[in-house]
mmCIF file of C-alpha atoms in Angstrom:
data_model
loop_
_atom_site.group_PDB
_atom_site.id
_atom_site.type_symbol
_atom_site.label_atom_id
_atom_site.label_comp_id
_atom_site.label_asym_id
_atom_site.label_seq_id
_atom_site.Cartn_x
_atom_site.Cartn_y
_atom_site.Cartn_z
ATOM 1 C CA MET R 50 -17.774 -76.348 44.394
ATOM 2 C CA SER R 51 -18.018 -74.994 40.843
ATOM 3 C CA THR R 52 -14.576 -73.590 40.976
ATOM 4 C CA CYS R 53 -13.262 -76.932 42.185
ATOM 5 C CA ILE R 54 -15.018 -78.702 39.158
ATOM 6 C CA ALA R 55 -13.414 -76.125 36.707
ATOM 7 C CA ALA R 56 -9.659 -77.237 38.487
ATOM 8 C CA GLU R 57 -10.211 -80.747 38.125
ATOM 9 C CA ALA R 58 -11.649 -80.914 34.778
ATOM 10 C CA SER R 59 -9.682 -82.388 31.830
ATOM 11 C CA LEU R 60 -9.374 -80.175 28.768
ATOM 12 C CA ASP R 61 -11.514 -81.100 25.645
ATOM 13 C CA LYS R 62 -9.484 -79.760 22.941
ATOM 14 C CA THR R 63 -12.710 -79.970 20.727
ATOM 15 C CA LYS R 64 -14.581 -77.189 22.776
ATOM 16 C CA PRO R 65 -12.384 -73.594 22.991
ATOM 17 C CA ALA R 66 -12.456 -72.535 26.782
ATOM 18 C CA TRP R 67 -12.929 -68.811 25.542
ATOM 19 C CA ARG R 68 -13.774 -67.370 28.924
ATOM 20 C CA ALA R 69 -10.276 -68.794 30.123
ATOM 21 C CA VAL R 70 -8.886 -67.008 27.110
ATOM 22 C CA TYR R 71 -10.616 -63.878 28.025
ATOM 23 C CA ALA R 72 -9.644 -63.985 31.624
ATOM 24 C CA LEU R 73 -6.098 -64.363 30.424
ATOM 25 C CA ALA R 74 -6.257 -61.515 28.464
ATOM 26 C CA LEU R 75 -7.595 -59.149 31.420
ATOM 27 C CA GLY R 76 -4.686 -60.387 33.588
ATOM 28 C CA VAL R 77 -2.184 -59.334 30.795
ATOM 29 C CA PHE R 78 -3.843 -56.178 30.435
ATOM 30 C CA GLY R 79 -3.316 -55.253 34.022
ATOM 31 C CA LEU R 80 0.281 -56.342 33.578
ATOM 32 C CA ILE R 81 0.882 -54.132 30.434
ATOM 33 C CA VAL R 82 -0.739 -51.109 32.128
ATOM 34 C CA ALA R 83 1.481 -51.484 34.898
ATOM 35 C CA GLU R 84 4.319 -51.781 33.057
ATOM 36 C CA PHE R 85 3.506 -48.602 30.861
ATOM 37 C CA LEU R 86 2.730 -46.465 33.836
ATOM 38 C CA PRO R 87 6.009 -45.422 35.067
ATOM 39 C CA ALA R 88 6.559 -43.780 31.748
ATOM 40 C CA SER R 89 3.778 -41.162 32.349
ATOM 41 C CA LEU R 90 4.214 -40.574 35.990
ATOM 42 C CA LEU R 91 8.009 -40.432 36.075
ATOM 43 C CA THR R 92 8.434 -36.559 37.392
ATOM 44 C CA PRO R 93 5.899 -37.061 40.196
ATOM 45 C CA MET R 94 7.293 -40.329 41.253
ATOM 46 C CA ALA R 95 11.157 -38.771 41.320
ATOM 47 C CA ALA R 96 9.984 -35.834 43.168
ATOM 48 C CA SER R 97 7.886 -37.796 45.755
ATOM 49 C CA LEU R 98 10.932 -40.209 46.399
ATOM 50 C CA ASN R 99 13.705 -37.357 46.468
ATOM 51 C CA VAL R 100 15.546 -38.811 43.474
ATOM 52 C CA SER R 101 16.434 -37.822 39.612
ATOM 53 C CA GLU R 102 14.272 -38.782 36.870
ATOM 54 C CA GLY R 103 16.876 -40.636 35.692
ATOM 55 C CA MET R 104 17.174 -42.854 38.616
ATOM 56 C CA ALA R 105 13.109 -43.119 38.917
ATOM 57 C CA GLY R 106 13.661 -44.235 35.417
ATOM 58 C CA GLN R 107 15.105 -47.431 36.553
ATOM 59 C CA ALA R 108 12.139 -49.065 37.381
ATOM 60 C CA VAL R 109 11.203 -49.591 33.865
ATOM 61 C CA THR R 110 14.907 -51.202 33.140
ATOM 62 C CA ALA R 111 14.624 -53.469 36.243
ATOM 63 C CA THR R 112 11.438 -54.830 34.931
ATOM 64 C CA ALA R 113 12.744 -55.335 31.668
ATOM 65 C CA LEU R 114 15.871 -57.325 32.815
ATOM 66 C CA ILE R 115 14.123 -59.193 35.253
ATOM 67 C CA ALA R 116 11.119 -60.372 32.858
ATOM 68 C CA LEU R 117 14.547 -61.614 30.489
ATOM 69 C CA VAL R 118 15.829 -63.978 32.942
ATOM 70 C CA THR R 119 12.368 -64.987 34.228
ATOM 71 C CA GLY R 120 11.454 -66.042 30.563
ATOM 72 C CA LEU R 121 14.264 -68.045 30.566
ATOM 73 C CA LEU R 122 13.810 -69.880 34.049
ATOM 74 C CA ILE R 123 10.196 -69.858 34.780
ATOM 75 C CA THR R 124 9.433 -73.303 32.662
ATOM 76 C CA PRO R 125 12.444 -75.036 34.513
ATOM 77 C CA ALA R 126 11.362 -73.544 37.963
ATOM 78 C CA THR R 127 8.031 -74.279 37.800
ATOM 79 C CA LYS R 128 8.280 -77.599 35.892
ATOM 80 C CA ASN R 129 5.945 -79.697 38.430
ATOM 81 C CA ILE R 130 3.348 -77.215 38.968
ATOM 82 C CA ASP R 131 -0.380 -76.963 37.824
ATOM 83 C CA ARG R 132 -0.045 -74.372 34.982
ATOM 84 C CA ARG R 133 -3.387 -72.960 36.318
ATOM 85 C CA TRP R 134 -1.634 -71.973 40.031
ATOM 86 C CA VAL R 135 1.774 -70.482 38.177
ATOM 87 C CA LEU R 136 -0.672 -68.375 35.912
ATOM 88 C CA MET R 137 -2.683 -66.976 38.371
ATOM 89 C CA PHE R 138 0.410 -66.348 40.618
ATOM 90 C CA PHE R 139 1.424 -63.884 38.178
ATOM 91 C CA SER R 140 -1.646 -61.928 38.761
ATOM 92 C CA VAL R 141 -1.069 -62.105 42.608
ATOM 93 C CA LEU R 142 2.354 -60.629 41.708
ATOM 94 C CA GLN R 143 1.067 -57.783 39.873
ATOM 95 C CA ILE R 144 -1.507 -56.802 42.589
ATOM 96 C CA LEU R 145 1.939 -56.761 45.165
ATOM 97 C CA SER R 146 3.880 -54.971 42.771
ATOM 98 C CA SER R 147 1.448 -52.416 42.373
ATOM 99 C CA LEU R 148 0.673 -52.134 45.982
ATOM 100 C CA LEU R 149 4.347 -52.258 46.938
ATOM 101 C CA VAL R 150 4.899 -49.394 44.257
ATOM 102 C CA ALA R 151 1.907 -47.269 45.305
ATOM 103 C CA PHE R 152 3.328 -47.333 49.528
ATOM 104 C CA ALA R 153 7.003 -47.420 48.683
ATOM 105 C CA PRO R 154 8.654 -45.061 51.293
ATOM 106 C CA SER R 155 12.164 -45.427 48.959
ATOM 107 C CA LEU R 156 13.447 -46.107 45.637
ATOM 108 C CA ASN R 157 14.683 -49.481 46.801
ATOM 109 C CA VAL R 158 11.115 -50.601 47.594
ATOM 110 C CA LEU R 159 9.759 -49.293 44.490
ATOM 111 C CA LEU R 160 12.320 -51.253 42.639
ATOM 112 C CA VAL R 161 11.438 -54.516 44.598
ATOM 113 C CA GLY R 162 7.897 -53.876 43.229
ATOM 114 C CA ARG R 163 8.837 -53.653 39.767
ATOM 115 C CA LEU R 164 11.097 -56.650 40.309
ATOM 116 C CA LEU R 165 7.883 -58.687 41.138
ATOM 117 C CA LEU R 166 6.243 -57.122 38.099
ATOM 118 C CA GLY R 167 9.098 -58.404 35.771
ATOM 119 C CA ILE R 168 8.682 -61.814 36.824
ATOM 120 C CA ALA R 169 5.053 -61.676 36.272
ATOM 121 C CA ILE R 170 5.616 -60.174 32.831
ATOM 122 C CA GLY R 171 8.488 -62.964 31.668
ATOM 123 C CA GLY R 172 6.697 -65.807 33.097
ATOM 124 C CA PHE R 173 3.550 -65.005 31.276
ATOM 125 C CA TRP R 174 4.606 -64.351 27.901
ATOM 126 C CA SER R 175 6.805 -67.733 28.020
ATOM 127 C CA MET R 176 3.850 -69.537 28.998
ATOM 128 C CA SER R 177 0.782 -67.667 26.732
ATOM 129 C CA THR R 178 1.505 -69.713 23.571
ATOM 130 C CA ALA R 179 1.532 -73.178 25.500
ATOM 131 C CA THR R 180 -1.754 -72.072 27.438
ATOM 132 C CA ALA R 181 -3.414 -70.941 24.392
ATOM 133 C CA MET R 182 -2.586 -74.271 22.733
ATOM 134 C CA ARG R 183 -4.065 -76.046 25.876
ATOM 135 C CA LEU R 184 -7.238 -73.645 25.817
ATOM 136 C CA VAL R 185 -8.442 -73.991 22.322
ATOM 137 C CA PRO R 186 -8.292 -76.634 19.147
ATOM 138 C CA ALA R 187 -5.377 -76.077 16.970
ATOM 139 C CA ALA R 188 -7.224 -74.030 14.544
ATOM 140 C CA MET R 189 -8.372 -71.593 16.840
ATOM 141 C CA VAL R 190 -4.782 -70.900 18.418
ATOM 142 C CA PRO R 191 -4.284 -67.800 16.236
ATOM 143 C CA LYS R 192 -7.248 -66.395 17.026
ATOM 144 C CA ALA R 193 -6.899 -66.850 20.931
ATOM 145 C CA LEU R 194 -3.338 -65.396 20.808
ATOM 146 C CA ALA R 195 -4.967 -62.261 18.943
ATOM 147 C CA ILE R 196 -7.280 -62.037 21.826
ATOM 148 C CA ILE R 197 -4.494 -62.158 24.262
ATOM 149 C CA PHE R 198 -2.156 -59.501 22.261
ATOM 150 C CA SER R 199 -5.515 -57.194 21.536
ATOM 151 C CA ALA R 200 -5.565 -56.759 25.415
ATOM 152 C CA VAL R 201 -1.662 -55.778 25.056
ATOM 153 C CA SER R 202 -2.398 -53.461 22.370
ATOM 154 C CA ILE R 203 -5.410 -51.761 24.405
ATOM 155 C CA ALA R 204 -3.124 -51.433 27.334
ATOM 156 C CA THR R 205 -0.387 -49.605 25.218
ATOM 157 C CA VAL R 206 -2.803 -47.174 23.916
ATOM 158 C CA VAL R 207 -4.556 -46.285 27.423
ATOM 159 C CA ALA R 208 -1.688 -46.682 30.039
ATOM 160 C CA ALA R 209 0.326 -43.445 29.180
ATOM 161 C CA PRO R 210 -2.306 -40.815 28.913
ATOM 162 C CA LEU R 211 -4.654 -42.242 31.502
ATOM 163 C CA GLY R 212 -1.888 -42.190 33.686
ATOM 164 C CA SER R 213 -1.019 -38.921 33.187
ATOM 165 C CA TYR R 214 -4.362 -37.683 33.576
ATOM 166 C CA LEU R 215 -5.348 -39.671 36.556
ATOM 167 C CA GLY R 216 -1.887 -38.863 38.166
ATOM 168 C CA GLY R 217 -2.644 -35.020 38.016
ATOM 169 C CA LEU R 218 -6.192 -35.762 39.954
ATOM 170 C CA ILE R 219 -5.447 -38.050 42.424
ATOM 171 C CA GLY R 220 -1.644 -38.582 42.697
ATOM 172 C CA TRP R 221 0.524 -41.225 41.169
ATOM 173 C CA ARG R 222 0.650 -43.597 44.236
ATOM 174 C CA ASN R 223 -3.335 -43.761 43.990
ATOM 175 C CA VAL R 224 -2.908 -44.431 40.351
ATOM 176 C CA PHE R 225 -0.829 -47.665 40.937
ATOM 177 C CA ILE R 226 -3.325 -48.628 43.317
ATOM 178 C CA LEU R 227 -6.051 -48.591 40.824
ATOM 179 C CA CYS R 228 -3.729 -50.208 38.584
ATOM 180 C CA ALA R 229 -4.255 -53.527 40.945
ATOM 181 C CA ALA R 230 -7.824 -53.600 40.008
ATOM 182 C CA PRO R 231 -7.867 -55.238 36.775
ATOM 183 C CA SER R 232 -5.480 -58.119 38.405
ATOM 184 C CA VAL R 233 -7.658 -58.368 41.297
ATOM 185 C CA VAL R 234 -10.580 -59.068 38.787
ATOM 186 C CA ALA R 235 -8.532 -61.537 36.688
ATOM 187 C CA LEU R 236 -7.552 -63.619 39.372
ATOM 188 C CA PHE R 237 -11.014 -64.386 40.689
ATOM 189 C CA TRP R 238 -12.238 -64.723 36.975
ATOM 190 C CA GLN R 239 -9.078 -67.053 36.501
ATOM 191 C CA LEU R 240 -9.848 -68.836 39.532
ATOM 192 C CA TRP R 241 -13.207 -69.642 38.247
ATOM 193 C CA VAL R 242 -12.851 -70.680 34.683
ATOM 194 C CA LEU R 243 -9.135 -71.658 34.426
ATOM 195 C CA PRO R 244 -8.984 -75.651 34.012
ATOM 196 C CA SER R 245 -6.020 -77.615 35.789
ATOM 197 C CA MET R 246 -3.391 -77.728 33.260
ATOM 198 C CA ARG R 247 -0.486 -80.144 34.455
ATOM 199 C CA PRO R 248 2.840 -79.749 32.656
ATOM 200 C CA GLN R 249 3.017 -81.781 29.767
ATOM 201 C CA SER R 250 6.921 -81.875 29.579
ATOM 202 C CA VAL R 251 9.541 -81.972 32.170
ATOM 203 C CA GLY R 252 11.716 -78.877 30.803
ATOM 204 C CA SER R 253 14.941 -77.695 32.186
ATOM 205 C CA PHE R 254 17.495 -75.238 31.444
ATOM 206 C CA ALA R 255 19.380 -77.532 29.022
ATOM 207 C CA THR R 256 16.049 -77.904 27.092
ATOM 208 C CA LEU R 257 16.510 -74.313 26.094
ATOM 209 C CA PHE R 258 19.551 -75.277 24.122
ATOM 210 C CA LYS R 259 17.887 -78.660 22.788
ATOM 211 C CA VAL R 260 14.961 -76.540 21.576
ATOM 212 C CA LEU R 261 17.170 -73.859 19.926
ATOM 213 C CA ALA R 262 19.019 -76.318 17.871
ATOM 214 C CA ARG R 263 15.915 -77.657 16.376
ATOM 215 C CA PRO R 264 15.958 -77.036 12.346
ATOM 216 C CA GLY R 265 14.549 -73.416 11.958
ATOM 217 C CA MET R 266 14.576 -72.220 15.509
ATOM 218 C CA LEU R 267 17.621 -70.227 15.534
ATOM 219 C CA GLY R 268 16.624 -68.850 12.197
ATOM 220 C CA GLY R 269 13.328 -67.678 13.712
ATOM 221 C CA MET R 270 15.045 -66.250 16.914
ATOM 222 C CA PHE R 271 17.150 -64.340 15.038
ATOM 223 C CA ALA R 272 14.685 -62.958 12.544
ATOM 224 C CA THR R 273 12.481 -61.861 15.770
ATOM 225 C CA ILE R 274 15.489 -60.259 17.344
ATOM 226 C CA LEU R 275 15.835 -58.215 14.111
ATOM 227 C CA ILE R 276 12.203 -57.116 13.585
ATOM 228 C CA PHE R 277 11.423 -56.155 17.328
ATOM 229 C CA SER R 278 14.928 -54.401 16.992
ATOM 230 C CA GLY R 279 13.955 -52.499 13.800
ATOM 231 C CA HIS R 280 10.426 -51.677 15.728
ATOM 232 C CA PHE R 281 12.001 -50.333 18.874
ATOM 233 C CA ALA R 282 14.563 -48.207 17.136
ATOM 234 C CA PHE R 283 11.896 -46.794 14.970
ATOM 235 C CA PHE R 284 9.317 -46.125 17.640
ATOM 236 C CA THR R 285 11.803 -44.715 20.307
ATOM 237 C CA TYR R 286 12.699 -42.016 17.995
ATOM 238 C CA LEU R 287 9.495 -41.413 16.262
ATOM 239 C CA ARG R 288 8.504 -38.310 18.222
ATOM 240 C CA PRO R 289 12.136 -36.419 17.922
ATOM 241 C CA PHE R 290 11.775 -37.264 14.266
ATOM 242 C CA LEU R 291 7.895 -35.570 14.102
ATOM 243 C CA GLU R 292 9.192 -32.823 16.075
ATOM 244 C CA THR R 293 12.335 -31.990 14.221
ATOM 245 C CA VAL R 294 11.820 -33.408 10.308
ATOM 246 C CA ALA R 295 7.923 -32.575 10.165
ATOM 247 C CA GLN R 296 7.960 -29.813 12.788
ATOM 248 C CA THR R 297 4.899 -31.492 14.489
ATOM 249 C CA SER R 298 3.210 -29.920 17.659
ATOM 250 C CA VAL R 299 3.022 -31.639 20.887
ATOM 251 C CA GLU R 300 -0.908 -32.242 20.116
ATOM 252 C CA GLY R 301 0.150 -33.523 16.627
ATOM 253 C CA VAL R 302 2.651 -36.215 17.927
ATOM 254 C CA SER R 303 -0.074 -37.292 20.453
ATOM 255 C CA LEU R 304 -2.880 -37.650 17.610
ATOM 256 C CA ILE R 305 -0.317 -39.603 15.733
ATOM 257 C CA LEU R 306 0.702 -41.838 18.129
ATOM 258 C CA LEU R 307 -2.800 -42.128 19.131
ATOM 259 C CA GLY R 308 -3.605 -43.267 15.525
ATOM 260 C CA PHE R 309 -0.849 -45.857 15.750
ATOM 261 C CA GLY R 310 -2.470 -47.426 18.679
ATOM 262 C CA VAL R 311 -5.582 -47.946 17.318
ATOM 263 C CA ALA R 312 -3.831 -49.329 13.829
ATOM 264 C CA ASN R 313 -2.027 -51.829 16.240
ATOM 265 C CA PHE R 314 -5.468 -52.892 17.730
ATOM 266 C CA ILE R 315 -6.693 -53.471 14.323
ATOM 267 C CA GLY R 316 -3.903 -55.244 13.045
ATOM 268 C CA THR R 317 -3.700 -57.606 16.244
ATOM 269 C CA SER R 318 -7.356 -58.093 15.863
ATOM 270 C CA VAL R 319 -7.238 -59.572 12.123
ATOM 271 C CA ALA R 320 -3.844 -61.286 12.583
ATOM 272 C CA GLY R 321 -5.558 -64.617 13.098
ATOM 273 C CA TYR R 322 -7.228 -64.444 10.023
ATOM 274 C CA LEU R 323 -4.161 -63.739 7.882
ATOM 275 C CA LEU R 324 -2.048 -65.981 9.714
ATOM 276 C CA SER R 325 -4.396 -68.944 9.115
ATOM 277 C CA ARG R 326 -4.252 -68.022 5.465
ATOM 278 C CA ASN R 327 -0.737 -68.314 4.793
ATOM 279 C CA LEU R 328 1.537 -68.157 7.984
ATOM 280 C CA HIS R 329 4.988 -68.325 6.213
ATOM 281 C CA LEU R 330 4.221 -65.476 3.749
ATOM 282 C CA THR R 331 2.796 -63.178 6.601
ATOM 283 C CA LEU R 332 5.905 -63.503 8.542
ATOM 284 C CA ALA R 333 7.983 -62.410 5.919
ATOM 285 C CA LEU R 334 5.901 -59.564 4.298
ATOM 286 C CA VAL R 335 5.244 -57.827 7.542
ATOM 287 C CA PRO R 336 8.991 -56.742 8.198
ATOM 288 C CA PHE R 337 9.346 -56.238 4.208
ATOM 289 C CA VAL R 338 6.216 -53.423 4.567
ATOM 290 C CA MET R 339 7.580 -52.119 7.785
ATOM 291 C CA SER R 340 11.117 -51.495 5.923
ATOM 292 C CA PHE R 341 9.289 -50.068 3.212
ATOM 293 C CA LEU R 342 7.194 -47.755 5.642
ATOM 294 C CA ALA R 343 10.486 -46.508 7.032
ATOM 295 C CA LEU R 344 12.075 -45.429 3.859
ATOM 296 C CA LEU R 345 9.009 -43.471 3.122
ATOM 297 C CA MET R 346 9.235 -41.863 6.348
ATOM 298 C CA VAL R 347 12.910 -40.636 5.280
ATOM 299 C CA ILE R 348 11.886 -39.468 2.178
ATOM 300 C CA PHE R 349 8.829 -37.785 2.892
ATOM 301 C CA GLY R 350 9.271 -37.348 6.653
ATOM 302 C CA HIS R 351 8.419 -33.191 6.249
ATOM 303 C CA MET R 352 4.639 -33.972 5.352
ATOM 304 C CA VAL R 353 2.794 -34.377 8.438
ATOM 305 C CA LEU R 354 -0.307 -35.991 7.247
ATOM 306 C CA LEU R 355 1.502 -38.707 5.081
ATOM 307 C CA ASP R 356 3.496 -39.315 8.318
ATOM 308 C CA ALA R 357 0.390 -39.926 10.318
ATOM 309 C CA LEU R 358 -0.584 -42.419 7.791
ATOM 310 C CA LEU R 359 2.433 -44.246 7.528
ATOM 311 C CA VAL R 360 2.739 -44.340 11.303
ATOM 312 C CA ALA R 361 -0.468 -45.999 11.687
ATOM 313 C CA MET R 362 0.149 -48.430 8.828
ATOM 314 C CA TRP R 363 3.292 -49.366 10.700
ATOM 315 C CA GLY R 364 1.031 -49.658 14.110
ATOM 316 C CA PHE R 365 -1.277 -51.950 11.933
ATOM 317 C CA ALA R 366 1.849 -54.192 10.602
ATOM 318 C CA PHE R 367 3.457 -54.391 13.996
ATOM 319 C CA GLY R 368 0.000 -55.514 15.395
ATOM 320 C CA LEU R 369 0.732 -59.032 13.283
ATOM 321 C CA VAL R 370 4.348 -59.626 14.506
ATOM 322 C CA PRO R 371 3.408 -60.919 18.245
ATOM 323 C CA VAL R 372 0.895 -63.029 17.129
ATOM 324 C CA GLY R 373 2.389 -64.152 14.220
ATOM 325 C CA TRP R 374 5.502 -65.569 15.945
ATOM 326 C CA SER R 375 3.554 -66.916 18.834
ATOM 327 C CA THR R 376 1.715 -68.548 16.116
ATOM 328 C CA TRP R 377 4.683 -69.941 14.457
ATOM 329 C CA LEU R 378 6.112 -71.379 17.904
ATOM 330 C CA ALA R 379 2.803 -73.137 18.780
ATOM 331 C CA THR R 380 3.377 -74.765 15.058
ATOM 332 C CA THR R 381 6.844 -75.480 14.959
ATOM 333 C CA VAL R 382 7.731 -76.673 18.817
ATOM 334 C CA PRO R 383 4.248 -77.740 19.880
ATOM 335 C CA ASP R 384 5.767 -80.230 22.487
ATOM 336 C CA GLU R 385 8.215 -77.648 24.094
ATOM 337 C CA ALA R 386 6.088 -74.535 23.697
ATOM 338 C CA GLU R 387 6.695 -73.078 27.069
ATOM 339 C CA SER R 388 10.583 -73.543 26.658
ATOM 340 C CA ALA R 389 10.429 -71.810 23.162
ATOM 341 C CA GLY R 390 8.138 -69.243 24.272
ATOM 342 C CA GLY R 391 10.973 -68.302 26.977
ATOM 343 C CA LEU R 392 13.573 -68.170 24.459
ATOM 344 C CA LEU R 393 11.001 -65.866 22.505
ATOM 345 C CA VAL R 394 10.629 -63.527 25.713
ATOM 346 C CA ALA R 395 14.420 -63.410 25.982
ATOM 347 C CA SER R 396 14.801 -62.387 22.329
ATOM 348 C CA ILE R 397 12.443 -59.872 22.520
ATOM 349 C CA GLN R 398 13.473 -58.221 25.683
ATOM 350 C CA LEU R 399 17.241 -58.365 24.183
ATOM 351 C CA ALA R 400 15.704 -56.653 21.059
ATOM 352 C CA ILE R 401 14.263 -53.868 23.019
ATOM 353 C CA SER R 402 17.279 -53.078 24.539
ATOM 354 C CA ALA R 403 19.613 -53.230 21.570
ATOM 355 C CA GLY R 404 16.988 -51.548 19.195
ATOM 356 C CA ALA R 405 16.915 -48.471 21.952
ATOM 357 C CA ALA R 406 20.678 -48.349 22.493
ATOM 358 C CA GLY R 407 21.655 -48.947 18.939
ATOM 359 C CA GLY R 408 19.202 -46.295 17.819
ATOM 360 C CA GLY R 409 20.692 -43.498 20.417
ATOM 361 C CA LEU R 410 24.010 -44.055 18.746
ATOM 362 C CA VAL R 411 22.618 -43.664 15.280
ATOM 363 C CA PHE R 412 20.868 -40.770 16.517
ATOM 364 C CA ASP R 413 23.709 -39.027 17.893
ATOM 365 C CA LEU R 414 25.342 -39.361 14.321
ATOM 366 C CA ASN R 415 22.784 -39.241 11.746
ATOM 367 C CA GLY R 416 19.694 -37.810 13.609
ATOM 368 C CA ALA R 417 16.390 -39.554 13.413
ATOM 369 C CA SER R 418 16.314 -40.198 9.827
ATOM 370 C CA GLY R 419 19.550 -42.295 10.141
ATOM 371 C CA VAL R 420 17.885 -44.427 12.818
ATOM 372 C CA PHE R 421 14.979 -45.046 10.313
ATOM 373 C CA MET R 422 17.213 -46.203 7.506
ATOM 374 C CA GLY R 423 18.946 -48.671 9.830
ATOM 375 C CA SER R 424 15.415 -49.831 11.343
ATOM 376 C CA GLY R 425 14.563 -50.319 7.588
ATOM 377 C CA ILE R 426 17.644 -52.207 6.776
ATOM 378 C CA LEU R 427 17.208 -54.667 10.000
ATOM 379 C CA LEU R 428 13.496 -55.135 8.963
ATOM 380 C CA LEU R 429 14.624 -56.158 5.316
ATOM 381 C CA SER R 430 17.350 -58.347 6.952
ATOM 382 C CA ALA R 431 14.797 -60.199 8.929
ATOM 383 C CA MET R 432 12.520 -60.787 5.732
ATOM 384 C CA VAL R 433 15.287 -62.636 3.951
ATOM 385 C CA ILE R 434 16.157 -64.647 6.966
ATOM 386 C CA VAL R 435 12.416 -65.656 7.211
ATOM 387 C CA PHE R 436 12.454 -66.916 3.714
ATOM 388 C CA ALA R 437 15.780 -68.578 3.688
ATOM 389 C CA ARG R 438 16.163 -70.174 7.404
ATOM 390 C CA VAL R 439 12.658 -70.191 8.859
ATOM 391 C CA ARG R 440 10.787 -73.345 8.645
ATOM 392 C CA VAL R 441 6.806 -73.244 8.911
ATOM 393 C CA LYS R 442 4.440 -75.541 9.292
ATOM 394 C CA PRO R 443 0.823 -74.610 8.345
ATOM 395 C CA VAL R 444 -2.057 -73.508 10.768
ATOM 396 C CA ALA R 445 -4.175 -76.471 11.235
ATOM 397 C CA GLN R 446 -7.826 -75.287 9.700
#
């Protein structure tokens, strides 16, 4: 009966629904763990399915591509459905995806499971900002987004090492079965605490272009692409840089990456406070700081301890990025937050692909130091665009 009451209750924007926010955070934790698991289990997965590691790696590509498409299409496709049920459906998809992968007799079945995960990831991210805006008062949206993205940071830190460790103990298939557990808990928790959230606007595919045409939106999306491209170019080739330039051991690389993850979590946790003080300045200074860190890595990259500090500072700075741009969407297009969220998801997925691919070309020509220089240039350009072309409304106090 309580579930029915929660489902039918109208949202009271003066009272933050923190239980619902934490339920969503647990759901996204499960999604991100599932997304990153193949990176640590690729070798046993390939051997079990009798395919090359390159072919098994397409499990990651398939997820990213379908997430890009879903981010754009999920709002018009579900325009008449209560957001409560749509969000719970993403948890169901993650459970089905993990079980399909766990019991996959062939690569094709495994890819189907990963495609389901891509739908859930793209759909959730496109709706995350709009949902946070409906669960808490405007002044608390940055804090709510920080909680959700903190779950992402935790999942990013634990997924690869925990997956690799458990894979050696119980096998990769059982790891994916365990991966469904957070989403099972999240599903029942969401069923209990998520209020009914009727669609606020009847979006269509054409709405995406209308939102993009609004003042400042194109600049914001372009800045986002530059920032995420710069980050993923840097992060993708960080290990080769540490091993070749700094002569860091495998254990040293692992510790540095752990430092990145911890600092990223801290950055995400304090993002709400900083963004509420000055959103525009924070959005601009973060890519500037990251570009400066990339330059310092190029100059002093042979000093291992300094590298560890710089990478941790990078992790802290990047922790502000997803929360910052989601907050920007919440204040800039509050009436079309879902469509704008879809555009943001597509921009980020495009940036991930561009950053990794472009970084690879630069790496072959000029090594990891060249990649870091290119990353710094992209991030510096993003700062200029934020100051010149991005319009920002103050965060409600």
